[in-house]
Amino acid sequence: MPESATINQVVQIGVETTPGTSVAANKKLNSVSIEPGIQANVNIFRPIGSKFPTVAALGQEWVEASLSGQLTYTEIVYLLSSVLKSTTPTQVTPPSGLAYRWTFTPAQSSEDTIKTFTVEHGSAARARKFSYGIVNELGLTFTRENIELSGTMFGKALQDGITMTASPTEIELVPVLPTQVDVYLDSTAADIGTTKFTRVLSAELNISDRFGQVWPLDSSLSGFAAHVETEPTVTLALTVAADAQGMGPLNAMRNGDKRFIRLKATGPLIETGNNYLFQLDLCGVVSEVGDFSDEDGVYAIQWTFRATYDSGWGKAMEVQVVNTLSAL
């Protein structure tokens, strides 16, 4: 039997119809790595008068998987459909257009419907899978050198020794390049995307604490029963030159004023008038300010904006992606 070589470990996913009910993992991701790890709460008991434990009892078992990779205009919609909300794309130029717009807008006061995945991981030598895969954290880091993706996913207990779904479909990869990114900061929602921030040295989006797990006492369940929304933490940290524009958020912090930020990447042409697009719009208040620092010779400062609901805008954040995918 061949060794299970690390270099041969591939990831395939399938979109579940019912969360936790396994489906064929018929899509192969080539820009995102999902690396599962077994998590378990095992209760160890040592009776009085004994040196060593006598009983081990498993309480909870689940999977936590780390996410890493590169941001693309195509595969990112799978992660956003899980961590933000499920959405149905619309043709940008119906009925014959090639471009589709995906709009992800989490609700303020109601539950968001999200997508879960069956995830297969391994090789022909040995493979494993887990169901109810849900993205709980997502991070995107933008610099002029590269754009990195990170995050975590959790799911039900790992099933080992499986046969991976044959002939998965590979999704066309269209990478988001650092040369395609612009950042805007405005004081009103109506003006969002108007005033370009010309000396943004890096931008880091972090979405965390999105979901929790429900663990009832029910012998018919092999793991957690469902997910539940928790208070999310969504931040966008901008490291900027400490010039007149870069020090602008100081007064906003002092006054508790909201700022409307757009991070926009415009990709290659899909068809006349429509390009690949990744666009993050966020209403934020300054929640943290970093120390002055040297960034490759530039005197800089970091402002961290916490996503904040704005009643006039009707949301706290929105992500739009334009690509050629009509469905997950």
Coordinates of C-alpha atoms in Angstrom, one line a residue:
M1 CA 0.0 0.0 0.0
P2 CA 1.5 3.4 -0.9
E3 CA 2.4 6.0 1.7
S4 CA -0.1 8.8 2.2
A5 CA 2.2 11.6 1.0
T6 CA 1.5 15.2 2.2
I7 CA 2.0 16.6 -1.3
N8 CA -0.8 14.5 -2.7
Q9 CA -3.5 15.7 -0.2
V10 CA -6.3 17.3 -2.2
V11 CA -9.5 19.0 -1.1
Q12 CA -13.0 18.5 -2.7
I13 CA -16.2 20.0 -1.5
G14 CA -19.9 19.5 -2.1
V15 CA -22.7 21.9 -1.4
E16 CA -25.2 20.3 1.1
T17 CA -28.9 20.6 0.6
T18 CA -29.5 19.9 4.3
P19 CA -26.8 20.9 6.8
G20 CA -25.0 17.8 8.0
T21 CA -26.3 15.4 5.4
S22 CA -23.4 14.3 3.3
V23 CA -23.3 14.8 -0.5
A24 CA -20.8 14.0 -3.2
A25 CA -17.8 16.4 -3.0
N26 CA -17.9 17.1 -6.7
K27 CA -15.9 20.4 -6.8
K28 CA -12.2 20.6 -6.4
L29 CA -10.7 23.8 -4.9
N30 CA -7.4 24.9 -6.3
S31 CA -6.9 28.3 -4.6
V32 CA -8.0 27.3 -1.1
S33 CA -6.5 24.7 1.2
I34 CA -8.7 23.1 3.9
E35 CA -6.7 21.2 6.5
P36 CA -9.0 19.3 8.9
G37 CA -8.1 18.5 12.5
I38 CA -9.9 16.3 15.0
Q39 CA -11.2 18.0 18.1
A40 CA -12.4 16.1 21.1
N41 CA -13.4 16.7 24.7
V42 CA -12.5 13.5 26.6
N43 CA -13.3 13.3 30.3
I44 CA -10.6 11.5 32.3
F45 CA -11.5 10.1 35.7
R46 CA -9.0 9.0 38.4
P47 CA -10.6 7.6 41.6
I48 CA -9.2 8.6 44.9
G49 CA -6.4 6.5 46.1
S50 CA -5.3 5.7 42.5
K51 CA -2.2 7.0 40.7
F52 CA -3.6 6.6 37.2
P53 CA -6.9 7.3 35.5
T54 CA -9.3 4.4 35.1
V55 CA -12.0 5.8 32.8
A56 CA -12.0 7.9 29.6
A57 CA -15.4 9.2 28.3
L58 CA -15.8 11.1 25.1
G59 CA -18.1 14.0 25.4
Q60 CA -17.8 16.0 22.2
E61 CA -16.1 15.4 18.9
W62 CA -16.0 17.6 15.9
V63 CA -13.7 18.9 13.2
E64 CA -11.9 22.2 13.1
A65 CA -10.2 23.0 9.8
S66 CA -7.8 25.8 8.9
L67 CA -8.2 27.7 5.6
S68 CA -5.4 29.2 3.6
G69 CA -4.8 30.3 0.1
Q70 CA -5.1 33.1 -2.5
L71 CA -8.1 35.3 -3.2
T72 CA -9.8 34.6 -6.5
Y73 CA -12.9 36.1 -8.1
T74 CA -14.3 32.7 -8.5
E75 CA -13.8 30.4 -5.5
I76 CA -14.3 33.1 -2.9
V77 CA -18.1 32.9 -3.4
Y78 CA -18.1 29.5 -1.8
L79 CA -16.5 30.8 1.4
L80 CA -18.7 34.0 1.4
S81 CA -21.8 31.9 1.0
S82 CA -21.0 30.1 4.2
V83 CA -19.5 32.9 6.5
L84 CA -21.9 35.7 5.4
K85 CA -25.1 34.4 3.8
S86 CA -26.4 32.3 0.9
T87 CA -27.3 34.3 -2.2
T88 CA -28.6 33.7 -5.7
P89 CA -26.4 35.4 -8.4
T90 CA -28.1 37.5 -11.1
Q91 CA -26.9 38.1 -14.6
V92 CA -25.4 41.5 -14.9
T93 CA -26.7 41.9 -18.5
P94 CA -29.7 39.5 -18.8
P95 CA -30.7 37.4 -20.6
S96 CA -27.6 36.6 -22.7
G97 CA -24.8 38.0 -20.6
L98 CA -21.8 36.0 -19.3
A99 CA -21.3 37.9 -16.1
Y100 CA -23.0 37.1 -12.8
R101 CA -23.2 39.3 -9.7
W102 CA -23.1 37.8 -6.3
T103 CA -24.3 40.1 -3.5
F104 CA -23.6 39.1 0.2
T105 CA -25.4 41.3 2.7
P106 CA -25.7 39.9 6.2
A107 CA -29.0 40.9 8.0
Q108 CA -28.9 43.1 11.1
S109 CA -31.7 41.5 13.1
S110 CA -32.7 38.2 11.4
E111 CA -31.0 34.9 10.8
D112 CA -29.0 34.5 7.7
T113 CA -29.4 31.4 5.6
I114 CA -25.9 30.0 4.8
K115 CA -24.4 27.2 2.9
T116 CA -22.7 24.1 4.5
F117 CA -20.4 21.7 2.7
T118 CA -19.3 18.1 2.7
V119 CA -15.5 18.3 2.6
E120 CA -13.3 15.4 1.4
H121 CA -9.6 15.5 2.1
G122 CA -6.8 13.1 1.2
S123 CA -5.5 11.0 -1.7
A124 CA -5.9 7.6 -3.3
A125 CA -3.8 6.2 -0.5
R126 CA -6.1 7.3 2.3
A127 CA -8.9 9.9 2.5
R128 CA -11.3 11.3 5.0
K129 CA -14.4 13.6 5.1
F130 CA -16.6 15.6 7.3
S131 CA -20.1 17.0 6.8
Y132 CA -21.7 20.2 8.0
G133 CA -18.6 22.2 7.0
I134 CA -19.3 25.8 7.9
V135 CA -16.9 28.8 7.6
N136 CA -16.7 30.4 11.0
E137 CA -13.8 32.8 10.4
L138 CA -12.4 34.5 7.2
G139 CA -9.5 36.8 6.8
L140 CA -8.2 38.6 3.7
T141 CA -4.9 40.5 3.8
F142 CA -4.1 42.9 1.0
T143 CA -0.6 44.3 0.3
R144 CA 1.1 45.4 -2.9
E145 CA 3.1 42.2 -2.7
N146 CA 0.3 39.6 -2.4
I147 CA -3.2 38.9 -1.3
E148 CA -3.6 36.1 1.3
L149 CA -6.7 34.3 2.5
S150 CA -7.0 32.6 5.9
G151 CA -9.8 31.4 8.2
T152 CA -11.3 28.4 10.0
M153 CA -14.2 26.0 9.4
F154 CA -15.9 23.5 11.7
G155 CA -17.8 20.4 10.9
K156 CA -19.1 17.1 12.3
A157 CA -16.9 14.2 13.4
L158 CA -14.3 13.1 10.9
Q159 CA -15.1 9.9 8.8
D160 CA -11.8 8.2 8.0
G161 CA -11.0 5.7 5.3
I162 CA -13.4 6.9 2.7
T163 CA -13.2 6.8 -1.1
M164 CA -13.1 10.3 -2.6
T165 CA -15.7 11.4 -5.2
A166 CA -14.3 10.7 -8.6
S167 CA -13.8 13.3 -11.4
P168 CA -14.6 16.5 -9.4
T169 CA -15.1 19.6 -11.4
E170 CA -12.3 22.2 -11.2
I171 CA -13.4 25.8 -11.0
E172 CA -11.7 28.3 -13.3
L173 CA -9.3 30.4 -11.3
V174 CA -9.1 34.1 -11.8
P175 CA -6.8 35.6 -9.1
V176 CA -7.3 39.0 -7.5
L177 CA -4.0 40.8 -8.1
P178 CA -2.6 43.5 -5.9
T179 CA -2.3 45.8 -8.9
Q180 CA -6.1 45.7 -9.3
V181 CA -7.0 47.0 -5.8
D182 CA -8.3 50.5 -4.7
V183 CA -9.4 51.7 -1.3
Y184 CA -11.9 54.5 -0.7
L185 CA -13.0 56.2 2.5
D186 CA -16.0 58.6 2.7
S187 CA -18.1 60.1 5.4
T188 CA -21.6 59.2 4.0
A189 CA -23.1 56.1 2.5
A190 CA -24.2 58.1 -0.5
D191 CA -20.6 59.0 -1.3
I192 CA -19.1 55.5 -0.7
G193 CA -16.4 54.8 -3.4
T194 CA -15.8 58.5 -4.1
T195 CA -12.7 59.5 -2.2
K196 CA -9.7 57.3 -3.0
F197 CA -7.3 56.7 -0.1
T198 CA -4.0 57.1 -2.0
R199 CA -1.5 55.8 0.5
V200 CA -3.0 52.6 1.9
L201 CA -0.1 50.3 2.5
S202 CA -2.1 47.3 3.6
A203 CA -5.6 46.3 4.4
E204 CA -6.8 43.4 6.5
L205 CA -10.4 42.2 6.8
N206 CA -11.2 39.8 9.6
I207 CA -14.6 38.1 10.1
S208 CA -14.7 35.9 13.3
D209 CA -17.0 34.4 15.9
R210 CA -19.7 34.0 13.3
F211 CA -21.3 30.7 14.5
G212 CA -21.5 28.4 17.5
Q213 CA -22.5 24.8 17.9
V214 CA -25.6 23.3 19.6
W215 CA -24.9 20.2 21.7
P216 CA -28.1 18.7 23.1
L217 CA -28.3 15.5 25.1
D218 CA -29.6 13.2 22.4
S219 CA -28.2 9.7 21.8
S220 CA -29.3 9.7 18.2
L221 CA -26.9 12.5 17.3
S222 CA -23.3 11.7 16.5
G223 CA -22.1 15.3 17.0
F224 CA -23.5 18.8 17.3
A225 CA -27.1 19.2 16.3
A226 CA -27.0 22.5 14.5
H227 CA -25.2 25.8 14.3
V228 CA -26.4 29.1 15.9
E229 CA -25.4 32.6 15.0
T230 CA -23.4 34.5 17.6
E231 CA -22.2 38.1 17.8
P232 CA -19.8 38.4 15.0
T233 CA -16.6 40.5 15.0
V234 CA -15.9 42.1 11.7
T235 CA -12.9 44.5 11.4
L236 CA -11.0 46.2 8.6
A237 CA -7.5 47.4 9.5
L238 CA -5.9 49.9 7.2
T239 CA -2.2 50.7 7.5
V240 CA -1.8 54.1 5.9
A241 CA 0.9 56.8 5.5
A242 CA 0.6 59.3 8.4
D243 CA 0.0 62.2 6.0
A244 CA -2.9 64.6 6.0
Q245 CA -5.3 62.1 4.5
G246 CA -4.0 59.2 6.6
M247 CA -4.6 61.1 9.8
G248 CA -8.2 61.9 8.8
P249 CA -9.7 59.1 10.9
L250 CA -8.4 60.7 14.1
N251 CA -11.3 63.2 14.3
A252 CA -13.8 60.4 13.4
M253 CA -12.4 58.4 16.3
R254 CA -12.7 61.4 18.7
N255 CA -16.3 62.1 17.6
G256 CA -17.5 58.5 17.2
D257 CA -18.3 59.2 13.6
K258 CA -18.9 56.5 11.1
R259 CA -16.8 56.1 7.9
F260 CA -17.8 54.2 4.8
I261 CA -15.0 52.2 3.3
R262 CA -14.9 50.5 -0.1
L263 CA -12.1 48.0 -1.0
K264 CA -12.5 47.3 -4.7
A265 CA -10.6 45.0 -7.0
T266 CA -11.3 45.1 -10.7
G267 CA -10.2 42.1 -12.7
P268 CA -10.1 41.1 -16.4
L269 CA -12.8 41.8 -18.8
I270 CA -15.6 39.2 -18.9
E271 CA -17.6 40.8 -21.7
T272 CA -18.2 44.3 -23.0
G273 CA -18.8 46.6 -20.0
N274 CA -18.3 43.9 -17.3
N275 CA -15.2 42.9 -15.5
Y276 CA -14.5 40.5 -12.8
L277 CA -15.1 42.3 -9.5
F278 CA -14.5 41.9 -5.8
Q279 CA -15.9 44.8 -3.8
L280 CA -16.2 45.1 0.0
D281 CA -18.3 48.0 1.3
L282 CA -18.2 48.5 5.1
C283 CA -19.6 51.1 7.5
G284 CA -17.2 51.3 10.4
V285 CA -16.2 53.2 13.5
V286 CA -12.6 53.4 14.6
S287 CA -12.2 50.8 17.4
E288 CA -8.4 50.7 17.7
V289 CA -5.5 52.8 16.6
G290 CA -2.0 51.4 16.3
D291 CA 1.4 53.0 17.1
F292 CA 3.2 55.0 14.5
S293 CA 5.5 52.7 12.6
D294 CA 8.0 52.5 9.8
E295 CA 6.7 50.7 6.7
D296 CA 9.5 50.4 4.2
G297 CA 10.6 53.9 5.0
V298 CA 7.1 55.4 5.1
Y299 CA 6.0 56.8 8.5
A300 CA 2.6 55.1 8.9
I301 CA -0.2 54.4 11.3
Q302 CA -2.9 51.7 11.5
W303 CA -6.6 52.4 11.9
T304 CA -8.9 49.5 12.8
F305 CA -12.6 50.0 11.8
R306 CA -15.3 47.8 13.5
A307 CA -18.2 47.0 11.2
T308 CA -21.2 49.0 12.4
Y309 CA -24.8 49.1 11.3
D310 CA -26.1 52.3 9.7
S311 CA -29.8 52.7 9.6
G312 CA -29.8 55.1 6.6
W313 CA -27.7 52.6 4.6
G314 CA -29.7 49.7 6.0
K315 CA -26.6 47.4 6.6
A316 CA -23.2 47.2 8.2
M317 CA -21.4 45.6 5.3
E318 CA -21.8 44.1 1.8
V319 CA -19.6 42.1 -0.5
Q320 CA -20.2 42.0 -4.2
V321 CA -18.5 39.6 -6.6
V322 CA -18.8 39.5 -10.3
N323 CA -17.6 36.4 -12.1
T324 CA -18.9 33.8 -14.6
L325 CA -20.4 31.4 -12.1
S326 CA -24.2 31.1 -12.3
A327 CA -24.4 28.8 -9.2
L328 CA -22.2 27.1 -6.6

